[in-house]
Short mmCIF file of C-alpha atoms and ligand atoms in Angstrom, two decimals:
data_model
loop_
_atom_site.label_atom_id
_atom_site.label_comp_id
_atom_site.label_asym_id
_atom_site.label_seq_id
_atom_site.Cartn_x
_atom_site.Cartn_y
_atom_site.Cartn_z
CA MET A 1 -41.63 220.77 54.17
CA ASP A 2 -44.02 220.80 51.29
CA VAL A 3 -44.86 217.60 49.41
CA LYS A 4 -44.06 217.60 45.71
CA THR A 5 -44.64 214.76 43.31
CA PRO A 6 -42.19 215.05 40.44
CA ASP A 7 -42.06 212.25 37.90
CA SER A 8 -38.98 213.40 36.00
CA LEU A 9 -36.54 211.52 38.25
CA THR A 10 -35.36 207.94 38.18
CA TYR A 11 -34.76 205.87 41.27
CA PRO A 12 -32.12 203.15 40.87
CA PHE A 13 -32.79 201.79 44.39
CA PRO A 14 -36.57 201.99 44.85
CA THR A 15 -36.68 200.02 48.11
CA PRO A 16 -34.87 201.61 51.06
CA PRO A 17 -32.83 199.54 53.51
CA ALA A 18 -34.70 198.15 56.50
CA PRO A 19 -33.51 199.36 59.93
CA GLY A 20 -30.15 197.76 60.72
CA GLU A 21 -29.51 196.72 57.10
CA THR A 22 -27.36 198.21 54.34
CA ILE A 23 -27.70 198.64 50.58
CA GLU A 24 -24.60 199.16 48.43
CA VAL A 25 -25.45 202.10 46.14
CA ALA A 26 -22.00 202.25 44.50
CA PRO A 27 -18.93 200.04 45.03
CA GLY A 28 -17.96 200.63 48.65
CA ILE A 29 -20.76 203.08 49.45
CA LEU A 30 -23.45 201.77 51.79
CA TRP A 31 -26.85 203.34 52.40
CA ILE A 32 -28.46 202.91 55.80
CA ARG A 33 -31.57 204.43 57.32
CA MET A 34 -32.38 205.52 60.83
CA PRO A 35 -35.93 206.17 62.03
CA LEU A 36 -37.13 209.62 63.13
CA PRO A 37 -40.09 210.30 65.44
CA PHE A 38 -41.58 212.84 63.01
CA ARG A 39 -43.88 212.92 59.99
CA LEU A 40 -40.66 212.71 57.96
CA ASN A 41 -39.92 209.38 59.62
CA HIS A 42 -36.36 208.55 58.56
CA VAL A 43 -32.94 209.97 57.77
CA ASN A 44 -30.41 208.49 55.33
CA ILE A 45 -26.84 207.83 56.40
CA PHE A 46 -24.04 206.84 54.05
CA LEU A 47 -20.91 204.82 54.78
CA ILE A 48 -17.95 205.32 52.47
CA ASP A 49 -15.21 202.69 52.09
CA ASP A 50 -12.15 204.17 53.82
CA GLY A 51 -9.54 201.43 53.46
CA ASP A 52 -9.74 199.31 56.59
CA GLY A 53 -13.05 200.79 57.66
CA TRP A 54 -15.95 203.11 56.92
CA THR A 55 -16.28 206.87 56.94
CA VAL A 56 -19.75 207.78 58.20
CA LEU A 57 -21.80 210.66 56.78
CA ASP A 58 -24.33 211.85 59.38
CA ALA A 59 -25.25 210.22 62.65
CA GLY A 60 -29.04 210.21 63.07
CA ILE A 61 -31.11 211.71 65.86
CA GLY A 62 -29.94 211.42 69.47
CA ASN A 63 -32.20 208.76 70.92
CA ASP A 64 -31.95 205.17 72.21
CA THR A 65 -33.44 203.65 69.05
CA THR A 66 -30.71 205.12 66.86
CA ARG A 67 -28.04 204.21 69.42
CA SER A 68 -29.08 200.55 69.44
CA LEU A 69 -29.28 200.47 65.65
CA TRP A 70 -25.68 201.70 65.45
CA GLU A 71 -24.60 199.02 67.93
CA ALA A 72 -26.43 196.38 65.87
CA LEU A 73 -24.83 197.61 62.64
CA VAL A 74 -21.27 197.49 63.92
CA THR A 75 -21.68 194.00 65.33
CA GLY A 76 -23.80 192.84 62.36
CA PRO A 77 -23.51 193.98 58.74
CA LEU A 78 -20.38 196.08 59.39
CA ALA A 79 -18.60 193.50 61.56
CA GLY A 80 -14.89 193.17 60.96
CA ARG A 81 -14.31 196.72 59.74
CA ARG A 82 -14.07 199.69 62.03
CA LEU A 83 -15.62 203.11 61.65
CA THR A 84 -12.83 205.56 60.75
CA ARG A 85 -14.32 209.06 60.96
CA LEU A 86 -17.61 210.90 61.13
CA ILE A 87 -18.64 213.69 58.79
CA VAL A 88 -21.72 215.74 59.74
CA SER A 89 -23.51 217.61 56.96
CA HIS A 90 -25.36 220.18 59.08
CA TYR A 91 -26.52 220.98 62.58
CA HIS A 92 -30.14 219.80 62.37
CA PRO A 93 -30.91 217.18 65.02
CA ASP A 94 -31.76 214.39 62.56
CA HIS A 95 -28.19 214.60 61.20
CA ILE A 96 -26.01 215.76 64.10
CA GLY A 97 -28.08 214.36 66.98
CA LEU A 98 -26.04 211.30 67.75
CA ALA A 99 -22.70 212.67 66.47
CA GLY A 100 -21.25 213.35 69.93
CA TRP A 101 -22.16 209.88 71.16
CA LEU A 102 -20.96 208.15 67.97
CA ALA A 103 -17.64 210.01 67.96
CA GLN A 104 -17.00 209.08 71.57
CA ARG A 105 -18.29 205.50 71.38
CA PHE A 106 -16.11 204.59 68.38
CA ASP A 107 -13.30 207.11 68.93
CA LEU A 108 -13.96 208.90 65.64
CA PRO A 109 -12.61 212.25 64.47
CA LEU A 110 -15.53 214.57 63.73
CA LEU A 111 -15.43 216.54 60.45
CA MET A 112 -17.88 219.34 59.84
CA SER A 113 -18.23 222.98 58.88
CA GLN A 114 -17.29 225.56 61.47
CA THR A 115 -20.76 227.08 61.23
CA SER A 116 -22.46 223.77 62.02
CA PHE A 117 -20.11 223.06 64.91
CA LEU A 118 -20.51 226.51 66.45
CA GLY A 119 -24.27 226.58 65.77
CA CYS A 120 -24.78 223.37 67.70
CA ILE A 121 -22.45 224.42 70.52
CA ASN A 122 -24.21 227.78 70.74
CA ILE A 123 -27.62 226.19 71.33
CA SER A 124 -26.07 223.83 73.88
CA LEU A 125 -24.51 226.71 75.80
CA SER A 126 -27.64 228.83 75.77
CA PRO A 127 -30.78 226.90 74.80
CA GLY A 128 -33.07 229.73 75.92
CA ALA A 129 -31.22 232.47 74.07
CA LEU A 130 -33.99 233.05 71.53
CA ASP A 131 -36.50 233.69 74.30
CA ALA A 132 -35.21 237.25 74.70
CA GLN A 133 -37.30 240.36 74.20
CA PRO A 134 -35.73 241.49 70.88
CA TYR A 135 -36.52 238.10 69.36
CA ARG A 136 -40.06 237.98 70.81
CA ASP A 137 -40.64 241.50 69.48
CA PHE A 138 -39.54 240.40 66.03
CA TYR A 139 -42.22 237.70 65.80
CA LEU A 140 -44.96 239.84 67.36
CA ARG A 141 -44.07 242.75 65.06
CA ASN A 142 -44.54 240.45 62.08
CA GLY A 143 -48.02 239.49 63.22
CA LEU A 144 -47.42 236.15 64.93
CA ASP A 145 -49.68 235.49 67.93
CA ALA A 146 -48.27 235.23 71.44
CA LYS A 147 -48.69 231.45 71.72
CA THR A 148 -46.83 230.67 68.50
CA THR A 149 -44.19 233.24 69.42
CA GLY A 150 -43.68 231.34 72.68
CA ILE A 151 -43.12 228.11 70.73
CA VAL A 152 -40.73 229.51 68.16
CA THR A 153 -38.60 231.30 70.77
CA THR A 154 -38.13 228.22 72.98
CA GLN A 155 -37.19 225.68 70.33
CA GLY A 156 -33.63 225.45 71.67
CA HIS A 157 -34.83 223.32 74.58
CA GLY A 158 -36.44 220.82 72.21
CA TYR A 159 -33.27 220.73 70.12
CA LEU A 160 -31.12 219.67 73.05
CA LYS A 161 -33.41 216.72 73.78
CA MET A 162 -32.49 215.34 70.33
CA VAL A 163 -28.75 216.14 70.31
CA THR A 164 -25.94 214.52 72.32
CA PRO A 165 -23.11 216.86 73.41
CA LEU A 166 -20.42 217.38 70.78
CA PRO A 167 -16.78 216.63 71.58
CA PRO A 168 -14.69 219.72 72.38
CA ILE A 169 -12.55 219.26 69.25
CA PHE A 170 -13.52 218.91 65.59
CA ASN A 171 -11.82 218.95 62.17
CA ARG A 172 -13.05 221.86 60.11
CA ILE A 173 -13.92 221.18 56.46
CA VAL A 174 -14.58 224.03 54.03
CA ALA A 175 -16.02 224.33 50.53
CA GLY A 176 -13.17 223.90 48.06
CA ASP A 177 -11.37 221.28 50.16
CA GLU A 178 -10.71 217.84 48.75
CA LEU A 179 -11.30 214.85 50.98
CA CYS A 180 -9.63 211.53 50.21
CA ILE A 181 -11.79 208.68 51.48
CA GLY A 182 -10.47 205.24 50.61
CA GLY A 183 -9.51 205.41 46.94
CA ARG A 184 -11.88 208.23 46.15
CA THR A 185 -11.49 211.98 46.08
CA PHE A 186 -14.51 214.04 47.08
CA ALA A 187 -14.87 217.76 46.53
CA VAL A 188 -16.31 219.45 49.62
CA LEU A 189 -19.21 221.71 48.64
CA SER A 190 -21.32 223.87 50.87
CA GLY A 191 -24.80 225.23 50.33
CA ASP A 192 -26.81 227.68 52.37
CA GLY A 193 -30.54 228.29 52.71
CA HIS A 194 -31.70 225.14 54.48
CA ALA A 195 -28.93 225.33 57.06
CA PRO A 196 -25.94 227.67 57.08
CA GLU A 197 -22.80 226.16 55.53
CA GLN A 198 -24.33 222.73 55.00
CA ILE A 199 -21.63 220.38 53.74
CA MET A 200 -22.11 218.21 50.64
CA LEU A 201 -19.61 215.86 48.97
CA TYR A 202 -19.08 215.27 45.27
CA CYS A 203 -16.95 212.55 43.65
CA ALA A 204 -16.43 213.74 40.07
CA ALA A 205 -14.75 210.53 38.88
CA GLU A 206 -17.88 208.51 39.58
CA LYS A 207 -20.50 211.29 39.53
CA LEU A 208 -21.65 210.63 43.08
CA PHE A 209 -23.25 213.51 44.97
CA LEU A 210 -23.90 213.25 48.70
CA ALA A 211 -26.45 216.05 48.85
CA ALA A 212 -27.57 216.07 52.53
CA ASP A 213 -30.86 218.01 52.69
CA GLN A 214 -30.15 220.46 49.86
CA VAL A 215 -31.85 218.52 47.05
CA LEU A 216 -34.49 215.95 48.02
CA ALA A 217 -36.60 213.98 45.54
CA LYS A 218 -40.12 214.73 46.69
CA ILE A 219 -40.07 217.42 49.34
CA SER A 220 -38.71 220.93 49.48
CA PRO A 221 -36.31 221.38 52.41
CA ASN A 222 -37.31 223.94 55.00
CA VAL A 223 -35.92 227.42 54.25
CA SER A 224 -36.59 229.83 57.09
CA VAL A 225 -35.74 233.27 58.43
CA TRP A 226 -34.85 233.28 62.13
CA ALA A 227 -35.12 236.17 64.57
CA VAL A 228 -31.37 236.41 65.08
CA ASP A 229 -30.97 237.50 61.44
CA PRO A 230 -34.33 239.16 60.72
CA LEU A 231 -33.35 240.68 57.37
CA GLY A 232 -31.57 237.51 56.25
CA ASN A 233 -32.17 236.10 52.80
CA PRO A 234 -31.94 232.31 53.15
CA LEU A 235 -34.16 231.73 50.12
CA GLY A 236 -31.83 233.81 47.95
CA LEU A 237 -28.92 231.73 49.23
CA TYR A 238 -30.82 228.50 48.64
CA LEU A 239 -31.66 229.44 45.03
CA ARG A 240 -28.04 230.46 44.50
CA SER A 241 -26.95 227.03 45.71
CA LEU A 242 -29.43 225.19 43.46
CA ASN A 243 -28.27 227.19 40.47
CA ALA A 244 -24.63 226.40 41.31
CA LEU A 245 -25.38 222.68 41.54
CA ARG A 246 -27.14 222.78 38.17
CA ARG A 247 -24.21 224.65 36.69
CA ASP A 248 -21.35 222.67 38.22
CA LEU A 249 -22.55 219.06 38.46
CA PRO A 250 -23.62 216.86 35.53
CA THR A 251 -27.24 215.81 35.42
CA ASP A 252 -26.39 212.10 35.24
CA THR A 253 -25.01 212.37 38.77
CA LEU A 254 -26.31 209.85 41.31
CA VAL A 255 -27.81 211.99 44.09
CA LEU A 256 -27.52 210.41 47.55
CA PRO A 257 -29.74 212.63 49.71
CA GLY A 258 -30.39 212.93 53.43
CA HIS A 259 -34.01 211.79 53.11
CA GLN A 260 -36.12 209.73 50.70
CA LEU A 261 -34.65 207.80 47.76
CA PRO A 262 -31.38 208.20 45.83
CA PHE A 263 -32.15 209.50 42.36
CA TYR A 264 -30.93 210.62 38.95
CA GLY A 265 -32.20 213.94 37.67
CA LEU A 266 -30.28 216.59 39.62
CA HIS A 267 -30.88 219.34 37.06
CA GLU A 268 -34.58 218.55 36.74
CA ARG A 269 -35.09 218.42 40.49
CA SER A 270 -33.14 221.64 41.09
CA GLY A 271 -35.30 223.30 38.44
CA GLU A 272 -38.48 222.01 40.10
CA LEU A 273 -37.40 223.36 43.48
CA ILE A 274 -36.59 226.76 41.97
CA ALA A 275 -40.01 226.78 40.24
CA HIS A 276 -41.73 225.73 43.47
CA HIS A 277 -40.32 228.74 45.32
CA GLU A 278 -41.07 231.09 42.45
CA HIS A 279 -44.66 229.85 42.50
CA ARG A 280 -44.88 230.75 46.20
CA CYS A 281 -43.29 234.13 45.55
CA ALA A 282 -45.84 234.86 42.84
CA ALA A 283 -48.74 234.02 45.19
CA ILE A 284 -47.36 236.32 47.88
CA GLU A 285 -46.77 239.09 45.36
CA GLU A 286 -50.34 238.76 44.09
CA SER A 287 -51.73 239.04 47.63
CA CYS A 288 -49.60 242.10 48.41
CA ARG A 289 -50.76 243.79 45.23
CA THR A 290 -54.29 244.29 46.61
CA ALA A 291 -53.46 245.40 50.19
CA PRO A 292 -50.55 245.67 52.65
CA ARG A 293 -49.99 242.34 54.41
CA SER A 294 -48.05 241.19 57.44
CA ALA A 295 -45.92 238.06 57.18
CA ALA A 296 -48.49 236.26 59.35
CA ASP A 297 -51.30 237.41 57.01
CA LEU A 298 -49.48 235.68 54.17
CA VAL A 299 -49.25 232.23 55.76
CA PRO A 300 -52.67 231.07 54.44
CA VAL A 301 -51.69 232.29 50.98
CA ILE A 302 -49.03 229.56 50.93
CA PHE A 303 -50.35 226.99 53.42
CA HIS A 304 -53.97 226.17 52.71
CA HIS A 305 -54.63 223.76 55.58
CA PRO A 306 -55.21 224.60 59.24
CA LEU A 307 -51.90 224.67 61.13
CA ASP A 308 -51.26 223.88 64.78
CA PRO A 309 -48.99 226.37 66.58
CA HIS A 310 -45.89 224.22 65.97
CA GLN A 311 -46.61 223.95 62.22
CA MET A 312 -47.49 227.63 62.23
CA SER A 313 -44.06 228.58 63.57
CA PHE A 314 -42.36 226.78 60.66
CA ALA A 315 -44.87 228.05 58.10
CA PHE A 316 -44.40 231.61 59.28
CA SER A 317 -40.59 231.39 59.10
CA GLU A 318 -40.84 229.95 55.57
CA VAL A 319 -43.20 232.68 54.42
CA LEU A 320 -40.83 235.30 55.81
CA ALA A 321 -38.00 233.73 53.78
CA HIS A 322 -40.01 234.42 50.63
CA VAL A 323 -40.85 237.95 51.78
CA ASN A 324 -37.23 238.82 52.58
CA TYR A 325 -36.09 237.34 49.25
CA MET A 326 -38.57 239.46 47.32
CA VAL A 327 -37.62 242.58 49.30
CA HIS A 328 -33.98 241.87 48.35
CA GLU A 329 -35.10 241.52 44.72
CA GLY A 330 -37.13 244.75 44.81
CA ARG A 331 -40.40 242.90 44.21
CA LEU A 332 -41.85 243.89 47.63
CA ILE A 333 -41.28 246.85 49.94
CA TRP A 334 -42.03 247.42 53.61
CA THR A 335 -44.73 250.01 54.12
CA GLU A 336 -46.09 251.82 57.19
CA PRO A 337 -46.99 249.47 60.09
CA ALA A 338 -50.58 249.18 61.31
CA ASN A 339 -51.13 248.77 65.08
CA GLY A 340 -47.44 247.96 65.47
CA ILE A 341 -47.53 245.18 62.83
CA ALA A 342 -45.01 245.44 59.99
CA ARG A 343 -46.55 245.16 56.51
CA ILE A 344 -45.35 244.68 52.96
CA VAL A 345 -46.74 245.73 49.60
CA THR A 346 -45.71 245.61 45.97
CA PRO A 347 -43.78 248.74 44.90
ZN1 LIG B 401 -31.85 219.61 57.66
ZN1 LIG B 402 -32.72 216.35 57.45
#
């Protein structure tokens, strides 16, 4: 994720809740935070008044710290009202990690997109699946070194350390559905690019937008091509989603995101994210104008600091998202490989 510092947004709740505490961001909507053991050190979770209890949006990462914070919340600030159901926005471990445990511990129905459910189950069934020769070849062919290729193709094992097993049954929710939670009606939206079929919720009556990781105030969510879909265009899908949000939701919507602070300024922030990716595209295009480049060659064009192999694997996958997008748009074309390394140029 790349740090951005926009100043066009307003933050109605500038101080986030401490661990184990809640902040009411709208009548009957509570904001809580769970810590993450990463540079991005927290994830936001929202509780929505559901009559005699609370619907939970996202679970946090699957570790003991988050487990004990949930236990402390239900016996502390949430005491007296049960949890009613769990909605998971997408299959990344900071959001889905503790979902299996939470659903079982509090006997909650689990609502999520089919893609998220199957994506998580798929990794659980076969965590080493990406460490197969066609996937290794994909990274090596695009210029990634053997060490980084080894990291990126074995990430499934790391994922399972952060994710508790899902229950065998879920309730599928799909874009276009309406969800009644307490007295509110939420439109179910989905947006691709950061994660396939990521679920977001929008309450039009009160202009409340639970955005998950699609629109964050100060960072750009990771948008990556993976070896299983090597010609995929996640950046095109992400830009499509941002444009749809700008078109369909009013700008005075309160955005309740998966990380960082709630904010006003959805249209401005969507525009900044679109401009951020166009800026990266322009830099890649400029580099490919002077000579054919591999995807790995282009990483330093976008990421100017030294990267360790783990950071490199993410940087590479992000760069490839921009390359594939521009190939889809006709702004770049694949040219003849050199020493087995695929290369792109401007037409
Ligand atoms: Zn995510
Ligand atoms: Zn996240």
